[in-house]
CSV table of C-alpha atoms in Angstrom, one decimal:
chain,number,residue,atom,x,y,z
A,1,MET,CA,0.0,0.0,0.0
A,2,ARG,CA,1.1,3.6,-0.7
A,3,PRO,CA,-1.7,6.0,0.3
A,4,GLN,CA,0.5,9.0,-0.6
A,5,LEU,CA,2.4,8.8,-3.9
A,6,PHE,CA,4.8,11.5,-2.9
A,7,ARG,CA,5.2,14.5,-0.6
A,8,LEU,CA,5.8,18.1,-1.7
A,9,LEU,CA,6.5,20.9,0.9
A,10,ASP,CA,5.5,18.4,3.6
A,11,VAL,CA,2.1,18.0,2.0
A,12,GLY,CA,1.2,14.4,0.9
A,13,ALA,CA,-0.2,13.7,-2.5
A,14,PRO,CA,-3.0,11.1,-2.3
A,15,SER,CA,-2.2,8.2,-4.6
A,16,TYR,CA,-5.8,7.7,-5.7
A,17,PHE,CA,-6.4,11.3,-6.7
A,18,ILE,CA,-3.0,11.6,-8.5
A,19,LEU,CA,-3.8,8.6,-10.6
A,20,LEU,CA,-7.4,9.7,-11.1
A,21,LEU,CA,-6.1,13.1,-12.2
A,22,THR,CA,-3.6,11.4,-14.6
A,23,GLY,CA,-6.4,9.5,-16.2
A,24,PHE,CA,-8.6,12.6,-16.5
A,25,VAL,CA,-5.8,14.7,-18.1
A,26,LEU,CA,-4.9,12.0,-20.5
A,27,GLY,CA,-8.6,11.5,-21.5
A,28,THR,CA,-9.2,15.2,-21.9
A,29,ALA,CA,-6.1,15.5,-24.1
A,30,ILE,CA,-7.3,12.7,-26.3
A,31,ALA,CA,-10.8,14.3,-26.6
A,32,ALA,CA,-9.2,17.6,-27.6
A,33,LEU,CA,-7.2,15.8,-30.3
A,34,TRP,CA,-10.4,14.1,-31.6
A,35,ALA,CA,-12.4,17.4,-31.5
A,36,ARG,CA,-11.6,18.3,-35.1
A,37,ARG,CA,-12.8,15.0,-36.3
A,38,LEU,CA,-16.1,15.9,-34.8
A,39,GLY,CA,-16.0,19.4,-36.3
A,40,GLN,CA,-15.7,21.0,-32.9
A,41,ASN,CA,-13.4,23.5,-31.2
A,42,PRO,CA,-11.0,21.5,-28.9
A,43,ASP,CA,-11.7,24.1,-26.1
A,44,SER,CA,-15.4,23.1,-26.1
A,45,LEU,CA,-14.6,19.4,-25.4
A,46,ILE,CA,-12.1,20.4,-22.7
A,47,ASP,CA,-14.8,22.5,-21.0
A,48,LEU,CA,-17.2,19.6,-21.4
A,49,GLY,CA,-14.7,17.3,-19.8
A,50,ILE,CA,-14.1,19.5,-16.8
A,51,ALA,CA,-17.8,20.0,-16.2
A,52,MET,CA,-18.4,16.3,-16.4
A,53,ALA,CA,-15.5,15.6,-14.0
A,54,PHE,CA,-17.0,17.8,-11.3
A,55,SER,CA,-20.5,16.4,-11.7
A,56,GLY,CA,-19.0,12.9,-11.7
A,57,LEU,CA,-17.2,13.5,-8.4
A,58,VAL,CA,-20.5,14.6,-6.8
A,59,GLY,CA,-22.3,11.6,-8.1
A,60,ALA,CA,-19.5,9.2,-7.1
A,61,ARG,CA,-19.5,10.6,-3.6
A,62,LEU,CA,-23.2,10.5,-3.2
A,63,LEU,CA,-23.6,6.9,-4.3
A,64,HIS,CA,-20.8,5.9,-1.9
A,65,VAL,CA,-22.5,7.6,1.0
A,66,VAL,CA,-25.9,6.2,0.3
A,67,ALA,CA,-25.2,2.7,-1.1
A,68,ASP,CA,-21.7,1.5,0.1
A,69,GLY,CA,-22.7,0.5,3.6
A,70,PHE,CA,-21.3,3.6,5.4
A,71,PHE,CA,-24.5,5.7,5.5
A,72,TRP,CA,-25.1,5.3,9.2
A,73,ASP,CA,-21.4,6.1,10.0
A,74,TYR,CA,-21.9,9.5,8.3
A,75,VAL,CA,-25.1,10.0,10.2
A,76,HIS,CA,-23.5,9.1,13.5
A,77,LEU,CA,-20.5,11.4,12.8
A,78,CYS,CA,-23.0,14.2,12.9
A,79,THR,CA,-25.2,13.0,15.8
A,80,ASP,CA,-23.2,10.7,18.1
A,81,PRO,CA,-19.6,10.1,17.1
A,82,SER,CA,-19.2,7.5,19.9
A,83,LEU,CA,-21.2,5.1,17.7
A,84,VAL,CA,-18.5,5.2,15.0
A,85,ASP,CA,-15.6,2.8,15.5
A,86,TRP,CA,-12.2,3.3,13.9
A,87,HIS,CA,-10.2,0.1,14.0
A,88,ILE,CA,-6.7,1.7,14.4
A,89,THR,CA,-4.0,1.5,17.1
A,90,ARG,CA,-4.0,3.6,20.2
A,91,ALA,CA,-1.0,5.6,18.9
A,92,GLU,CA,-2.8,6.3,15.6
A,93,CYS,CA,-5.9,7.4,17.5
A,94,ALA,CA,-3.9,10.0,19.4
A,95,SER,CA,-2.0,11.2,16.3
A,96,PRO,CA,-2.9,14.5,14.6
A,97,ALA,CA,-4.2,12.6,11.6
A,98,TYR,CA,-7.1,11.2,13.6
A,99,ALA,CA,-7.2,13.1,16.9
A,100,GLY,CA,-9.7,10.6,18.2
A,101,VAL,CA,-10.9,9.3,21.6
A,102,TRP,CA,-9.6,5.9,22.6
A,103,ASP,CA,-12.1,3.4,23.9
A,104,GLU,CA,-10.2,1.0,26.1
A,105,ALA,CA,-13.1,-1.4,26.7
A,106,LYS,CA,-13.7,-1.9,22.9
A,107,LYS,CA,-10.1,-1.3,21.9
A,108,VAL,CA,-11.3,1.0,19.2
A,109,CYS,CA,-11.0,4.7,18.4
A,110,HIS,CA,-13.9,7.1,18.2
A,111,PRO,CA,-14.0,10.5,16.5
A,112,SER,CA,-13.4,13.3,19.0
A,113,GLY,CA,-16.2,15.6,17.8
A,114,GLN,CA,-19.2,15.9,15.6
A,115,ASN,CA,-18.7,16.4,11.9
A,116,CYS,CA,-21.9,16.9,9.8
A,117,TRP,CA,-19.9,17.5,6.6
A,118,ALA,CA,-17.8,14.3,6.6
A,119,TRP,CA,-20.0,12.9,3.9
A,120,ALA,CA,-18.9,15.7,1.5
A,121,ASN,CA,-15.1,15.2,2.1
A,122,PHE,CA,-14.3,13.2,-1.1
A,123,MET,CA,-10.6,13.9,-0.5
A,124,ALA,CA,-10.8,11.3,2.3
A,125,GLY,CA,-11.7,8.6,-0.2
A,126,GLY,CA,-15.0,6.9,-0.9
A,127,LEU,CA,-16.0,7.3,-4.6
A,128,ALA,CA,-18.3,4.9,-6.4
A,129,TYR,CA,-17.6,4.7,-10.2
A,130,TYR,CA,-21.2,4.1,-11.2
A,131,GLY,CA,-22.3,7.2,-9.2
A,132,GLY,CA,-19.8,9.2,-11.2
A,133,PHE,CA,-21.0,7.8,-14.4
A,134,LEU,CA,-24.7,8.5,-13.6
A,135,GLY,CA,-23.8,11.9,-12.3
A,136,ALA,CA,-21.7,13.0,-15.3
A,137,ALA,CA,-23.9,11.5,-18.1
A,138,PRO,CA,-27.0,13.9,-17.8
A,139,VAL,CA,-24.6,16.9,-17.5
A,140,GLY,CA,-22.8,15.9,-20.6
A,141,TRP,CA,-26.1,15.4,-22.5
A,142,TYR,CA,-27.3,18.8,-21.4
A,143,LEU,CA,-24.1,20.7,-22.2
A,144,CYS,CA,-23.9,19.0,-25.6
A,145,ARG,CA,-27.4,20.0,-26.4
A,146,ARG,CA,-26.9,23.6,-25.2
A,147,ASP,CA,-23.7,24.1,-27.1
A,148,ARG,CA,-24.9,22.2,-30.2
A,149,ILE,CA,-22.2,19.5,-29.9
A,150,PRO,CA,-23.2,16.2,-31.5
A,151,PHE,CA,-24.0,14.1,-28.4
A,152,TRP,CA,-23.7,10.6,-29.8
A,153,LYS,CA,-20.6,11.3,-31.9
A,154,THR,CA,-19.0,12.8,-28.8
A,155,ALA,CA,-20.2,9.8,-26.7
A,156,ASP,CA,-18.4,7.4,-29.0
A,157,VAL,CA,-15.1,9.2,-28.2
A,158,VAL,CA,-16.0,9.0,-24.5
A,159,GLY,CA,-16.5,5.3,-25.0
A,160,PHE,CA,-12.8,4.6,-25.1
A,161,ILE,CA,-11.7,7.5,-22.9
A,162,ILE,CA,-13.6,6.5,-19.8
A,163,PRO,CA,-12.3,2.9,-19.6
A,164,LEU,CA,-8.8,4.3,-20.1
A,165,GLY,CA,-9.3,6.6,-17.1
A,166,LEU,CA,-10.7,3.8,-15.1
A,167,ALA,CA,-7.6,1.7,-15.6
A,168,PHE,CA,-5.6,4.5,-13.9
A,169,GLY,CA,-8.2,5.0,-11.1
A,170,ARG,CA,-8.3,1.3,-10.2
A,171,MET,CA,-4.5,1.3,-9.8
A,172,GLY,CA,-5.0,4.1,-7.3
A,173,CYS,CA,-7.4,1.9,-5.5
A,174,LEU,CA,-4.7,-0.7,-5.3
A,175,LEU,CA,-2.3,1.7,-3.8
A,176,VAL,CA,-4.7,2.9,-1.0
A,177,GLY,CA,-6.0,-0.7,-0.4
A,178,CYS,CA,-9.7,-0.1,-1.1
A,179,CYS,CA,-11.9,-2.3,-3.4
A,180,PHE,CA,-10.1,-5.4,-2.2
A,181,GLY,CA,-11.1,-9.0,-3.0
A,182,LYS,CA,-12.0,-12.1,-1.2
A,183,PRO,CA,-9.3,-14.4,0.3
A,184,THR,CA,-7.6,-16.7,-2.1
A,185,ALA,CA,-4.9,-19.2,-2.2
A,186,GLY,CA,-4.1,-18.6,-5.8
A,187,ALA,CA,-0.8,-17.3,-7.1
A,188,MET,CA,-2.3,-13.9,-7.8
A,189,GLY,CA,-3.2,-13.3,-4.2
A,190,LEU,CA,-2.1,-10.0,-2.5
A,191,SER,CA,-1.7,-9.4,1.2
A,192,PHE,CA,-2.3,-5.9,2.6
A,193,PRO,CA,-0.5,-4.4,5.6
A,194,PRO,CA,-2.0,-4.1,9.2
A,195,HIS,CA,-4.9,-1.7,9.6
A,196,SER,CA,-5.6,-1.8,5.9
A,197,ALA,CA,-9.2,-2.0,4.8
A,198,ALA,CA,-8.7,-5.6,4.0
A,199,SER,CA,-7.2,-6.6,7.4
A,200,GLU,CA,-10.0,-4.6,9.3
A,201,TRP,CA,-12.7,-6.4,7.3
A,202,GLN,CA,-11.2,-9.8,7.8
A,203,HIS,CA,-10.9,-9.1,11.5
A,204,LYS,CA,-14.6,-8.1,11.7
A,205,ALA,CA,-15.4,-11.3,9.8
A,206,GLY,CA,-13.5,-13.5,12.2
A,207,LEU,CA,-10.9,-14.4,9.6
A,208,LEU,CA,-8.0,-12.6,11.3
A,209,GLY,CA,-6.9,-12.4,14.9
A,210,GLY,CA,-6.7,-8.6,14.9
A,211,PRO,CA,-6.6,-5.6,12.6
A,212,ASP,CA,-3.0,-5.1,13.6
A,213,LEU,CA,-2.1,-8.1,11.5
A,214,ALA,CA,-1.4,-8.3,7.7
A,215,SER,CA,-4.4,-9.4,5.8
A,216,LEU,CA,-4.8,-12.9,4.3
A,217,ALA,CA,-4.0,-13.0,0.6
A,218,VAL,CA,-6.9,-11.7,-1.4
A,219,HIS,CA,-7.9,-11.5,-5.1
A,220,PRO,CA,-6.3,-8.3,-6.6
A,221,THR,CA,-9.7,-7.2,-7.9
A,222,GLN,CA,-8.2,-3.7,-8.6
A,223,ILE,CA,-5.8,-5.2,-11.0
A,224,TYR,CA,-8.5,-7.3,-12.6
A,225,GLU,CA,-10.6,-4.3,-13.3
A,226,SER,CA,-7.7,-2.1,-14.4
A,227,ALA,CA,-6.7,-4.8,-17.0
A,228,LEU,CA,-10.2,-5.3,-18.2
A,229,SER,CA,-10.8,-1.6,-18.5
A,230,LEU,CA,-7.7,-1.3,-20.7
A,231,ALA,CA,-8.8,-4.2,-22.8
A,232,ILE,CA,-12.3,-2.5,-23.3
A,233,ALA,CA,-10.6,0.8,-24.1
A,234,PHE,CA,-8.5,-0.7,-26.9
A,235,PHE,CA,-11.3,-2.8,-28.2
A,236,CYS,CA,-13.6,0.2,-28.5
A,237,LEU,CA,-10.9,2.3,-30.2
A,238,LEU,CA,-9.4,-0.3,-32.5
A,239,VAL,CA,-12.3,-2.6,-33.3
A,240,ALA,CA,-15.7,-1.1,-32.5
A,241,HIS,CA,-14.9,2.5,-33.7
A,242,PRO,CA,-13.7,1.6,-37.2
A,243,ARG,CA,-16.7,-0.7,-37.7
A,244,LYS,CA,-19.5,1.3,-36.1
A,245,ARG,CA,-22.7,1.4,-38.1
A,246,TYR,CA,-24.3,4.4,-36.2
A,247,HIS,CA,-23.3,7.2,-33.9
A,248,GLY,CA,-23.4,6.0,-30.3
A,249,GLN,CA,-22.5,2.4,-31.0
A,250,VAL,CA,-19.0,2.6,-29.5
A,251,PHE,CA,-20.4,4.2,-26.3
A,252,LEU,CA,-23.0,1.5,-25.9
A,253,THR,CA,-20.4,-1.1,-26.6
A,254,PHE,CA,-18.3,0.3,-23.8
A,255,VAL,CA,-21.2,0.5,-21.3
A,256,ALA,CA,-22.3,-3.1,-22.1
A,257,LEU,CA,-18.8,-4.6,-21.9
A,258,TYR,CA,-17.9,-2.8,-18.7
A,259,SER,CA,-21.3,-3.8,-17.1
A,260,VAL,CA,-20.6,-7.4,-17.8
A,261,ALA,CA,-17.0,-7.2,-16.6
A,262,ARG,CA,-17.9,-5.4,-13.5
A,263,PHE,CA,-20.8,-7.8,-12.8
A,264,ALA,CA,-18.3,-10.7,-12.8
A,265,ILE,CA,-15.6,-8.9,-10.8
A,266,GLU,CA,-18.1,-8.1,-8.0
A,267,PHE,CA,-18.3,-11.8,-7.2
A,268,PHE,CA,-14.6,-11.7,-6.2
A,269,ARG,CA,-14.8,-8.4,-4.1
A,270,SER,CA,-15.1,-8.4,-0.4
A,271,ASP,CA,-15.4,-4.8,0.7
A,272,ASP,CA,-18.7,-3.2,1.8
A,273,ARG,CA,-20.6,-1.8,-1.1
A,274,GLY,CA,-24.3,-2.4,-0.4
A,275,GLY,CA,-26.7,-4.5,-2.3
A,276,LEU,CA,-30.1,-6.2,-2.6
A,277,VAL,CA,-31.4,-9.7,-3.4
A,278,GLY,CA,-27.9,-11.2,-3.3
A,279,LEU,CA,-26.5,-8.7,-5.8
A,280,SER,CA,-24.3,-5.7,-5.1
A,281,THR,CA,-25.3,-2.2,-5.9
A,282,SER,CA,-22.9,-2.2,-8.9
A,283,GLN,CA,-24.4,-5.4,-10.2
A,284,LEU,CA,-27.9,-4.1,-10.0
A,285,ILE,CA,-26.9,-0.8,-11.7
A,286,GLY,CA,-25.0,-2.9,-14.4
A,287,LEU,CA,-28.2,-4.9,-15.2
A,288,GLY,CA,-30.1,-1.6,-15.6
A,289,LEU,CA,-27.3,-0.3,-17.9
A,290,LEU,CA,-27.4,-3.5,-20.0
A,291,ALA,CA,-31.2,-3.0,-20.5
A,292,PHE,CA,-30.5,0.7,-21.4
A,293,CYS,CA,-27.9,-0.4,-24.0
A,294,ALA,CA,-30.3,-2.9,-25.6
A,295,ALA,CA,-33.1,-0.3,-25.8
A,296,MET,CA,-30.8,2.4,-27.3
A,297,HIS,CA,-29.3,0.0,-29.8
A,298,ARG,CA,-32.7,-0.8,-31.1
A,299,ARG,CA,-33.5,2.9,-31.3
A,300,LEU,CA,-30.2,4.2,-32.9
A,301,ARG,CA,-29.3,1.4,-35.3
A,302,PRO,CA,-30.1,2.1,-38.9
A,303,PRO,CA,-33.1,0.3,-40.4
A,304,PRO,CA,-32.3,-2.9,-42.4
A,305,ALA,CA,-31.6,-2.3,-46.0
A,306,PRO,CA,-34.5,-3.2,-48.4
A,307,PRO,CA,-34.1,-6.5,-50.2
A,308,ALA,CA,-32.3,-6.3,-53.5
A,309,PRO,CA,-34.6,-6.6,-56.5
A,310,PRO,CA,-34.5,-9.9,-58.4
A,311,PRO,CA,-32.0,-9.9,-61.3
A,312,ALA,CA,-33.4,-9.0,-64.7
A,313,SER,CA,-34.0,-12.0,-67.0
A,314,VAL,CA,-31.2,-12.7,-69.4
A,315,TYR,CA,-33.6,-13.5,-72.2
A,316,ARG,CA,-36.6,-11.7,-73.6
A,317,ALA,CA,-39.9,-13.3,-73.4
A,318,GLY,CA,-40.3,-15.8,-76.2
A,319,THR,CA,-36.6,-15.9,-77.1
A,320,GLY,CA,-35.2,-18.0,-74.2
A,321,PRO,CA,-33.8,-21.5,-74.6
A,322,THR,CA,-37.2,-23.1,-74.0
A,323,ALA,CA,-38.7,-21.2,-76.9
A,324,ALA,CA,-35.8,-22.0,-79.1
A,325,ALA,CA,-36.2,-25.7,-78.4
C-alpha cells in the first residue's frame, strides 16, 4: 500500500487522486485531439470534460455515502460520534491525523467531535464509479445540447476514454488498499498491511486475529478491473470504432462490456458496497445499464436495407432456350 504517492513541501499527494487526475488529463487530451474529427473546437470538449468531471465527483461521492454501507457512520458522525468505531491503534488514534478518543473497553478509536460535513469530504476517499458515471452523463447530455455539440458522436469518443481513465483509477485503489477482493490461495493473491481496509474487514469477519495483522492474501480485484478496462478501451478504439454502423454504437459497446466485466468482478470483491437480493449495488446498476444499451441499440441502429430486386431476365420473353427448343 502507498496511500501517498509523494510529498511536496510536507504535503502528501494522495495516490488515488493523483492517478485519477492522470487518467482525466490523458482522457481530456485525447478528446481535444479528436475534436476536429467531430468538427468542434477543442476548447469546447475540454470545458465539457471539466464539467463532467466535477459532476461525476459529486455523483460518485453521493452513491458511496448512500449505497456502500457507510450511510449510518456518516449520520453518527453528525449526531453521536461514539457510535463510530475506527479500528486503528491507540497511537494512531492520538495522532494529529485522527485526533480521536480511545475506547479501552472496545479497543477502538472514536471521532473526537461531531462532523456533519464528513459525507462531503471526497478527498478522504470513498467514490463509487457508477455514481460518477450516472452523475456525469446527464450533465454531458445537457451541455452537448446547449452548445450544439453532436452528443452521440462525442459519446463514441468518451466510449474509449472512460475505460482508459478507469484503468488509472483502479491502480489508485490498489495503492490505497480499497476495493479489495475475497481471500484466495491462488498465485495472484495479494496481502495488505496491518490496519488496511482488508485486514480490518477480515478481523470483523473473524478471519484474522486482529486488525494489527497483515491481511490474508486476497484477489487483486483492482488489477483485474484495471486490466479489463484497458482491454475494453483498446477494443472500443481499434475494433468497435472503425466498424461502427451508427453514432453511439461505440459508447453503448463500452457500457455493455464494462457492465458485464464489473458484474463478474463483483463476485470476487469483499469490501462493503451495499446490495439487494444477493447482488451488489454495482451489479444491480449494471443490469439496468445493459437494459439501457439494448433499448438504445434498437433505437439508434439504422433500419435494415431493403431486399435487393431480383436480377433481370437474361432472355426476352419468347426468345429463351425453351422457346428455341
